[in-house]
CSV table of C-alpha atoms in Angstrom, one decimal:
chain,number,residue,atom,x,y,z
A,20,MET,CA,46.1,59.7,-96.2
A,21,SER,CA,47.3,61.7,-99.2
A,22,GLY,CA,43.8,62.8,-100.2
A,23,GLU,CA,42.9,63.9,-96.7
A,24,LEU,CA,46.2,65.9,-96.4
A,25,LEU,CA,45.7,67.8,-99.6
A,26,GLU,CA,42.1,68.5,-98.8
A,27,THR,CA,43.2,69.9,-95.4
A,28,VAL,CA,45.8,72.1,-97.1
A,29,ILE,CA,43.3,73.4,-99.6
A,30,ARG,CA,40.7,74.2,-97.0
A,31,ALA,CA,43.2,75.9,-94.7
A,32,GLN,CA,44.6,78.0,-97.5
A,33,ARG,CA,41.1,79.0,-98.6
A,34,ASP,CA,40.3,80.2,-95.1
A,35,GLY,CA,43.5,82.2,-94.8
A,36,TYR,CA,45.6,79.8,-92.5
A,37,PRO,CA,49.3,79.2,-93.3
A,38,VAL,CA,50.0,75.5,-93.5
A,39,LEU,CA,53.1,73.5,-92.4
A,40,VAL,CA,53.5,69.9,-93.4
A,41,ALA,CA,55.9,67.6,-91.6
A,42,ALA,CA,57.5,65.1,-94.0
A,43,ALA,CA,60.3,62.6,-93.9
A,44,ASP,CA,60.3,62.2,-97.7
A,45,GLU,CA,60.2,65.6,-99.2
A,46,SER,CA,60.3,64.2,-102.7
A,47,SER,CA,57.0,62.3,-102.4
A,48,GLU,CA,54.3,63.2,-104.8
A,49,THR,CA,51.9,64.2,-102.1
A,50,VAL,CA,54.4,66.4,-100.3
A,51,GLU,CA,55.3,68.1,-103.6
A,52,THR,CA,51.7,68.7,-104.4
A,53,ALA,CA,51.1,70.2,-100.9
A,54,GLU,CA,54.0,72.5,-101.5
A,55,GLU,CA,52.6,73.6,-104.9
A,56,LEU,CA,49.4,74.4,-103.1
A,57,GLY,CA,51.2,76.8,-100.8
A,58,ALA,CA,52.1,74.7,-97.8
A,59,THR,CA,55.6,74.9,-96.2
A,60,VAL,CA,57.3,71.6,-95.8
A,61,VAL,CA,59.1,70.9,-92.5
A,62,PRO,CA,61.6,68.1,-92.8
A,63,VAL,CA,61.6,65.6,-89.9
A,64,ALA,CA,64.5,63.4,-88.9
A,65,GLU,CA,64.5,59.6,-88.9
A,66,ASP,CA,64.0,59.5,-85.1
A,67,GLU,CA,60.9,61.7,-85.5
A,68,GLN,CA,58.7,59.3,-87.4
A,69,ASP,CA,56.2,58.9,-84.6
A,70,ALA,CA,53.0,61.0,-85.0
A,71,ASP,CA,53.6,62.8,-81.8
A,72,ASP,CA,57.2,63.6,-82.8
A,73,ARG,CA,56.0,65.0,-86.1
A,74,LEU,CA,53.4,67.2,-84.4
A,75,ASP,CA,56.0,68.4,-81.9
A,76,ALA,CA,58.3,69.3,-84.9
A,77,LEU,CA,55.5,71.3,-86.5
A,78,ALA,CA,54.9,73.2,-83.2
A,79,ARG,CA,58.6,74.1,-83.0
A,80,ALA,CA,58.6,75.2,-86.7
A,81,ALA,CA,55.5,77.4,-86.2
A,82,ARG,CA,57.0,79.1,-83.2
A,83,ASP,CA,60.3,79.7,-85.1
A,84,ARG,CA,58.4,81.3,-87.9
A,85,GLY,CA,56.7,83.7,-85.5
A,86,TYR,CA,53.1,82.4,-85.8
A,87,PRO,CA,50.9,83.4,-82.9
A,88,GLY,CA,49.7,79.8,-82.3
A,89,ALA,CA,49.5,76.4,-84.0
A,90,ILE,CA,46.8,73.7,-84.5
A,91,LEU,CA,48.4,70.3,-84.8
A,92,HIS,CA,46.5,67.9,-87.1
A,93,ASP,CA,47.3,64.4,-88.2
A,94,ALA,CA,45.1,64.6,-91.4
A,95,GLU,CA,43.5,61.2,-90.7
A,96,LYS,CA,40.1,62.9,-90.5
A,97,PRO,CA,38.6,66.2,-91.7
A,98,ILE,CA,39.3,69.2,-89.4
A,99,ASP,CA,36.9,71.7,-88.1
A,100,LEU,CA,39.1,74.8,-88.6
A,101,GLN,CA,36.8,77.4,-87.1
A,102,GLY,CA,35.9,75.4,-84.1
A,103,THR,CA,39.5,74.4,-83.4
A,104,HIS,CA,40.7,77.9,-83.9
A,105,THR,CA,38.1,79.0,-81.3
A,106,ARG,CA,39.5,76.5,-78.8
A,107,LEU,CA,43.0,77.7,-79.5
A,108,ARG,CA,42.1,81.3,-78.8
A,109,GLU,CA,40.3,80.3,-75.5
A,110,SER,CA,43.2,78.1,-74.3
A,111,ASN,CA,46.5,79.2,-72.6
A,112,GLU,CA,48.5,76.9,-74.9
A,113,TYR,CA,50.7,77.9,-77.8
A,114,ALA,CA,49.7,74.8,-79.7
A,115,ILE,CA,46.7,72.4,-79.4
A,116,ARG,CA,45.7,69.2,-81.2
A,117,SER,CA,42.8,69.3,-83.6
A,118,ARG,CA,41.2,66.4,-81.7
A,119,GLU,CA,40.5,67.0,-78.0
A,120,GLU,CA,42.1,64.4,-75.8
A,121,VAL,CA,39.1,64.3,-73.5
A,122,ASP,CA,36.4,61.7,-73.3
A,123,TYR,CA,33.0,63.3,-73.0
A,124,ASP,CA,29.8,61.5,-72.0
A,125,ILE,CA,27.2,63.9,-73.5
A,126,ILE,CA,27.8,66.9,-75.7
A,127,VAL,CA,25.0,69.2,-76.5
A,128,GLY,CA,24.9,71.2,-79.7
A,129,ILE,CA,22.6,74.2,-80.3
A,130,PRO,CA,22.1,75.8,-83.7
A,131,ALA,CA,21.0,79.4,-83.0
A,132,TYR,CA,19.8,82.4,-84.9
A,133,ASN,CA,18.7,85.5,-83.1
A,134,GLU,CA,17.9,83.6,-79.9
A,135,GLU,CA,19.0,86.1,-77.3
A,136,ILE,CA,15.8,85.7,-75.3
A,137,GLY,CA,16.1,81.9,-74.7
A,138,ILE,CA,19.7,80.9,-75.4
A,139,GLY,CA,21.2,81.8,-72.0
A,140,SER,CA,18.7,79.9,-69.8
A,141,THR,CA,18.8,76.9,-72.3
A,142,ILE,CA,22.6,76.7,-72.0
A,143,HIS,CA,22.6,77.0,-68.2
A,144,ALA,CA,20.1,74.2,-68.0
A,145,ALA,CA,21.9,72.0,-70.5
A,146,HIS,CA,25.1,72.3,-68.5
A,147,GLU,CA,23.4,70.3,-65.7
A,148,TYR,CA,23.1,67.3,-68.0
A,149,ALA,CA,26.0,67.6,-70.4
A,150,ASP,CA,29.8,67.8,-70.2
A,151,LYS,CA,30.0,70.3,-72.9
A,152,VAL,CA,27.7,72.7,-74.8
A,153,ILE,CA,28.5,74.0,-78.2
A,154,VAL,CA,26.5,76.8,-79.9
A,155,VAL,CA,26.7,77.6,-83.6
A,156,ASP,CA,25.6,81.2,-84.1
A,157,ASP,CA,24.2,81.3,-87.6
A,158,GLY,CA,24.9,85.0,-88.4
A,159,SER,CA,22.7,86.5,-85.6
A,160,THR,CA,22.1,90.2,-85.5
A,161,ASP,CA,21.2,90.4,-81.8
A,162,ASN,CA,23.1,89.5,-78.6
A,163,THR,CA,23.0,85.7,-79.0
A,164,VAL,CA,26.8,85.4,-79.2
A,165,PRO,CA,27.7,87.4,-76.0
A,166,ILE,CA,24.9,85.8,-74.0
A,167,ALA,CA,25.9,82.3,-75.1
A,168,THR,CA,29.5,83.0,-74.3
A,169,ASP,CA,28.7,84.4,-70.9
A,170,ALA,CA,26.6,81.3,-70.2
A,171,GLY,CA,29.6,79.1,-70.6
A,172,ALA,CA,29.1,77.6,-74.1
A,173,GLU,CA,31.7,77.2,-76.8
A,174,VAL,CA,30.5,79.5,-79.6
A,175,ILE,CA,31.2,79.1,-83.3
A,176,GLU,CA,30.1,82.0,-85.4
A,177,HIS,CA,29.0,82.0,-89.0
A,178,GLU,CA,29.7,85.3,-90.7
A,179,GLU,CA,26.4,85.1,-92.5
A,180,ASN,CA,23.2,83.2,-92.1
A,181,LYS,CA,23.4,79.8,-93.8
A,182,GLY,CA,20.3,78.2,-92.4
A,183,LYS,CA,19.6,75.5,-89.8
A,184,GLY,CA,21.1,72.8,-91.9
A,185,GLY,CA,24.3,74.8,-92.3
A,186,ALA,CA,24.6,75.3,-88.6
A,187,VAL,CA,24.0,71.6,-87.9
A,188,GLN,CA,26.7,70.6,-90.4
A,189,THR,CA,29.1,72.9,-88.5
A,190,LEU,CA,28.2,71.2,-85.3
A,191,PHE,CA,28.8,67.8,-86.8
A,192,GLU,CA,32.2,68.8,-88.1
A,193,ARG,CA,33.1,70.2,-84.7
A,194,VAL,CA,32.3,67.1,-82.7
A,195,GLN,CA,34.0,64.8,-85.1
A,196,ASP,CA,37.2,66.0,-83.4
A,197,VAL,CA,36.0,65.0,-80.0
A,198,SER,CA,35.5,61.7,-78.2
A,199,PHE,CA,32.0,61.3,-76.8
A,200,ASP,CA,29.2,58.8,-76.0
A,201,ALA,CA,26.3,60.8,-77.2
A,202,PHE,CA,25.8,64.1,-79.1
A,203,VAL,CA,22.5,65.8,-78.5
A,204,LEU,CA,20.9,68.5,-80.6
A,205,ILE,CA,18.4,70.9,-79.1
A,206,ASP,CA,16.9,74.2,-80.2
A,207,GLY,CA,18.0,77.4,-78.6
A,208,ASP,CA,14.6,79.1,-78.1
A,209,GLY,CA,13.6,77.2,-75.0
A,210,GLN,CA,11.0,74.9,-76.6
A,211,HIS,CA,12.9,71.7,-75.6
A,212,LEU,CA,13.3,70.8,-72.0
A,213,PRO,CA,17.0,70.3,-71.1
A,214,GLN,CA,16.0,67.9,-68.3
A,215,GLU,CA,15.1,65.4,-71.0
A,216,ILE,CA,18.6,65.4,-72.5
A,217,THR,CA,19.6,62.2,-70.7
A,218,GLN,CA,16.3,60.6,-71.6
A,219,VAL,CA,16.9,61.2,-75.3
A,220,ALA,CA,20.6,60.3,-75.1
A,221,ASP,CA,20.3,57.0,-73.1
A,222,PRO,CA,19.5,54.7,-76.0
A,223,VAL,CA,22.6,55.9,-77.7
A,224,ARG,CA,24.8,55.7,-74.6
A,225,GLU,CA,23.6,52.2,-74.0
A,226,GLY,CA,24.4,51.1,-77.6
A,227,ASP,CA,20.7,50.5,-78.6
A,228,ALA,CA,20.5,53.1,-81.3
A,229,ASP,CA,22.6,55.3,-83.5
A,230,MET,CA,20.0,58.1,-83.8
A,231,VAL,CA,17.3,58.9,-81.3
A,232,ILE,CA,14.5,61.3,-82.1
A,233,GLY,CA,12.6,63.0,-79.3
A,234,SER,CA,9.0,62.6,-80.4
A,235,ARG,CA,6.3,65.0,-79.3
A,236,TYR,CA,3.6,62.6,-80.4
A,237,LEU,CA,4.8,59.1,-79.3
A,238,GLU,CA,2.6,59.3,-76.2
A,239,GLN,CA,-0.8,61.1,-75.9
A,240,ASP,CA,-0.4,64.0,-73.5
A,241,GLU,CA,-3.4,66.0,-72.3
A,242,GLU,CA,-1.2,69.0,-71.6
A,243,ASP,CA,0.3,68.9,-75.2
A,244,GLU,CA,0.7,72.6,-76.2
A,245,THR,CA,1.1,71.8,-80.0
A,246,PRO,CA,-1.4,74.0,-81.9
A,247,ALA,CA,-3.8,72.1,-84.1
A,248,TYR,CA,-2.6,73.7,-87.4
A,249,ARG,CA,1.0,72.8,-86.5
A,250,ARG,CA,0.1,69.2,-85.7
A,251,PHE,CA,-1.8,68.9,-89.0
A,252,GLY,CA,1.2,70.2,-90.9
A,253,GLN,CA,3.5,67.9,-89.0
A,254,GLN,CA,1.4,64.9,-90.1
A,255,VAL,CA,1.7,65.9,-93.7
A,256,LEU,CA,5.5,66.3,-93.4
A,257,ASP,CA,5.7,63.0,-91.6
A,258,THR,CA,3.9,61.2,-94.4
A,259,LEU,CA,6.1,62.7,-97.1
A,260,THR,CA,9.4,62.0,-95.1
A,261,LEU,CA,8.5,58.5,-94.1
A,262,GLY,CA,7.3,57.7,-97.7
A,263,SER,CA,10.8,58.7,-98.9
A,264,SER,CA,12.7,56.7,-96.3
A,265,SER,CA,10.5,53.7,-95.5
A,266,GLN,CA,10.7,54.2,-91.8
A,267,GLU,CA,8.1,54.1,-89.1
A,268,LEU,CA,8.3,57.2,-87.0
A,269,THR,CA,5.8,59.6,-85.3
A,270,ASP,CA,7.8,62.9,-85.4
A,271,THR,CA,10.1,63.4,-88.3
A,272,GLN,CA,10.5,67.1,-87.8
A,273,SER,CA,11.6,67.1,-84.1
A,274,GLY,CA,14.9,69.0,-83.6
A,275,PHE,CA,15.6,67.2,-80.3
A,276,ARG,CA,17.9,64.3,-81.3
A,277,ALA,CA,20.8,62.3,-80.0
A,278,PHE,CA,23.5,60.7,-82.2
A,279,SER,CA,26.2,58.1,-81.7
A,280,PRO,CA,29.8,58.7,-82.9
A,281,ARG,CA,29.0,56.4,-85.8
A,282,ALA,CA,26.0,58.5,-86.8
A,283,VAL,CA,28.0,61.7,-86.7
A,284,GLU,CA,30.6,60.1,-88.9
A,285,GLU,CA,28.2,58.5,-91.5
A,286,LEU,CA,25.3,60.9,-91.8
A,287,GLU,CA,25.6,62.7,-95.1
A,288,LEU,CA,24.1,66.2,-94.7
A,289,THR,CA,24.0,68.5,-97.7
A,290,THR,CA,21.1,70.9,-97.2
A,291,ASP,CA,21.6,74.2,-95.5
A,292,GLY,CA,17.9,74.7,-94.9
A,293,ILE,CA,15.2,73.4,-92.5
A,294,GLY,CA,14.9,70.2,-94.4
A,295,VAL,CA,17.9,68.9,-92.4
A,296,GLU,CA,15.7,66.8,-90.1
A,297,SER,CA,14.2,64.9,-93.1
A,298,GLU,CA,17.6,64.5,-94.7
A,299,MET,CA,19.0,63.0,-91.4
A,300,ILE,CA,16.3,60.3,-91.5
A,301,ASP,CA,16.8,59.5,-95.2
A,302,SER,CA,20.6,59.4,-94.7
A,303,ALA,CA,20.3,57.2,-91.6
A,304,ALA,CA,18.1,54.8,-93.5
A,305,GLN,CA,20.6,54.7,-96.4
A,306,ASN,CA,23.5,53.9,-94.0
A,307,ASP,CA,21.5,51.3,-92.0
A,308,LEU,CA,21.7,53.3,-88.8
A,309,VAL,CA,19.4,52.2,-86.0
A,310,MET,CA,16.8,54.8,-85.3
A,311,GLU,CA,14.6,55.0,-82.2
A,312,GLU,CA,12.1,57.4,-80.7
A,313,VAL,CA,11.5,58.4,-77.1
A,314,PRO,CA,8.7,60.7,-75.8
A,315,ILE,CA,9.5,64.3,-75.0
A,316,HIS,CA,7.6,67.4,-74.1
A,317,VAL,CA,7.8,70.8,-75.8
A,318,ARG,CA,6.7,74.3,-74.9
A,319,TYR,CA,5.0,76.7,-77.3
A,320,GLU,CA,3.3,79.1,-74.9
A,321,GLY,CA,5.4,82.1,-74.0
A,322,ILE,CA,8.2,81.0,-76.3
A,323,ASP,CA,9.6,83.8,-78.5
A,324,GLY,CA,11.9,83.8,-81.5
A,325,GLN,CA,10.3,81.4,-83.9
A,326,THR,CA,12.7,81.7,-86.9
A,327,TYR,CA,10.3,80.5,-89.6
A,328,HIS,CA,6.6,80.9,-90.2
A,329,PRO,CA,4.9,77.4,-90.0
A,330,LEU,CA,3.6,77.7,-93.6
A,331,HIS,CA,7.1,78.7,-94.9
A,332,HIS,CA,8.6,75.9,-92.9
A,333,GLY,CA,6.2,73.4,-94.2
A,334,LEU,CA,6.5,74.4,-97.9
A,335,THR,CA,10.3,74.4,-97.6
A,336,VAL,CA,10.4,70.9,-96.1
A,337,VAL,CA,7.9,69.6,-98.7
A,338,SER,CA,10.1,70.9,-101.5
A,339,PHE,CA,13.2,69.3,-100.0
A,340,VAL,CA,11.4,65.9,-99.4
A,341,LEU,CA,10.3,65.9,-103.0
A,342,GLN,CA,13.9,66.5,-104.1
A,343,LEU,CA,14.9,63.5,-101.9
A,344,VAL,CA,12.2,61.3,-103.6
A,345,ARG,CA,13.4,62.5,-107.0
A,346,ASP,CA,17.0,61.6,-106.2
A,347,ARG,CA,16.4,58.4,-104.2
A,348,HIS,CA,13.4,57.0,-106.0
A,349,PRO,CA,13.2,58.4,-109.5
A,350,LEU,CA,10.9,55.6,-110.7
A,351,LEU,CA,8.4,56.7,-108.1
A,352,PHE,CA,8.9,60.4,-108.8
A,353,PHE,CA,8.8,60.3,-112.5
A,354,GLY,CA,7.2,56.9,-113.3
A,355,VAL,CA,4.0,57.1,-111.3
A,356,PRO,CA,3.0,60.5,-112.5
A,357,GLY,CA,4.0,59.4,-116.0
A,358,VAL,CA,1.7,56.3,-115.9
A,359,LEU,CA,-1.2,58.5,-114.5
A,360,LEU,CA,-0.7,61.0,-117.3
A,361,MET,CA,-0.7,58.2,-119.9
A,362,VAL,CA,-3.9,56.7,-118.6
A,363,ALA,CA,-5.5,60.2,-118.4
A,364,GLY,CA,-4.5,61.0,-122.0
A,365,ALA,CA,-5.7,57.7,-123.2
A,366,LEU,CA,-9.1,58.0,-121.5
A,367,TYR,CA,-9.5,61.6,-122.8
A,368,GLY,CA,-8.7,60.3,-126.3
A,369,VAL,CA,-11.1,57.4,-126.0
A,370,ASP,CA,-13.8,59.9,-125.0
A,371,GLY,CA,-13.2,61.9,-128.1
A,372,ILE,CA,-13.4,58.8,-130.3
A,373,LEU,CA,-16.7,57.7,-128.7
A,374,ILE,CA,-18.2,61.2,-129.2
A,375,TYR,CA,-17.1,61.1,-132.9
A,376,ARG,CA,-18.6,57.7,-133.4
A,377,ALA,CA,-21.9,58.7,-131.7
A,378,THR,CA,-22.4,62.2,-133.3
A,379,GLY,CA,-19.9,62.5,-136.1
A,380,GLN,CA,-18.5,65.6,-134.4
A,381,PHE,CA,-14.7,65.8,-134.3
A,382,TYR,CA,-13.0,67.8,-131.6
A,383,PRO,CA,-9.4,68.7,-132.6
A,384,ALA,CA,-8.7,70.1,-129.1
A,385,LYS,CA,-9.4,66.7,-127.5
A,386,ALA,CA,-7.1,64.9,-129.9
A,387,LEU,CA,-4.3,67.5,-129.3
A,388,VAL,CA,-4.7,67.4,-125.5
A,389,SER,CA,-4.9,63.6,-125.4
A,390,GLY,CA,-1.8,63.2,-127.6
A,391,PHE,CA,0.2,65.8,-125.6
A,392,VAL,CA,-0.7,64.4,-122.2
A,393,THR,CA,0.0,60.8,-123.4
A,394,ILE,CA,3.5,61.8,-124.8
A,395,VAL,CA,4.4,63.7,-121.6
A,396,GLY,CA,3.3,60.7,-119.5
A,397,THR,CA,5.4,58.3,-121.7
A,398,LEU,CA,8.5,60.5,-121.4
A,399,GLY,CA,8.0,60.6,-117.6
A,400,MET,CA,7.7,56.8,-117.3
A,401,PHE,CA,10.8,56.2,-119.4
A,402,THR,CA,12.7,58.9,-117.5
A,403,GLY,CA,11.9,57.1,-114.3
A,404,LEU,CA,12.9,53.8,-115.7
A,405,VAL,CA,16.2,55.1,-117.0
A,406,LEU,CA,17.2,57.0,-113.9
A,407,ASN,CA,16.2,54.1,-111.7
A,408,ARG,CA,18.4,51.8,-113.7
A,409,VAL,CA,21.3,54.3,-113.6
A,410,GLY,CA,20.9,54.6,-109.8
A,411,ASN,CA,20.9,50.8,-109.4
A,412,MET,CA,24.1,50.6,-111.5
A,413,VAL,CA,25.8,53.3,-109.4
A,414,SER,CA,24.8,51.5,-106.1
A,415,ASP,CA,26.1,48.2,-107.4
């Protein structure tokens, strides 16, 4: 637990929160390090060795020092400081635990950026199918926050825009402190139909899947409102994403998804951008999580507040997927182009040789281009081989 404790101290100090650490052994290396990092050590008696006793001792110490409130954390898991602080402000208690002692069935998470038009109705509708709705406002400049708050959602605010991936990461950090059966992500612009929340969550609730993707294309729908240009772009992104993850899915870019507690714990999300859907699939495949799709419907007509232009969205996701391929499959990323360049360089050089033999005319440019392309191809192939070997060694 020492690593988790020190990480919590560092994060809290960085965000401006004073830290109290309850310790029976004040001379332990971990406690001394925490004190050096700026934490205040609160000694506990021998009869306060129980976790609940230690937390109670921390609450008393915080009150004695005049702090306006306290968050009690046992340091076994990472803490969502901002989300827990929001709960503390909204509660009538002096101290709350970092993990909610409530078992939820379905929790809905909504990443939002300038969604004042659709966020209120989306939250109201989601409340009919979920026990709790959490909105992460990603630095909106409109009335998204007050509307979401008035609609009954728990709102976590980013001071500046981080991107959809950053908002999703904040949501994942928040629900790690909560007990639930299924965590569902939907968009805040009204595209997704809240009445389909249980349909998407059911495979997770029943233990059949760790991640469920609501697919717009799993079933043919004559009333499908997806524009043709958007569907073509989606097919390109599906091909790239599935090629990098070796999965069989029909809609890799859908933001309507459900997750099990295991998925929330094990998915490794690093991107702040709109490539987060592709990264989820790749990370789920790497962690052997069970993925499933269910059909959903979406609305495009009359929906306002599209954050990204489709072309910008597509190019950003393509760039991110190529980075995934580079990192996960270096032999494919470097080796295949390398072999192609070697073959092209060799053929171009052979062509120059044949021309010289037939006419006696020597073309220096052909020789230079052939040599350069062949060398670059050789370097690419060997780079792929070396990185692939290093990756295998790290995995082993």
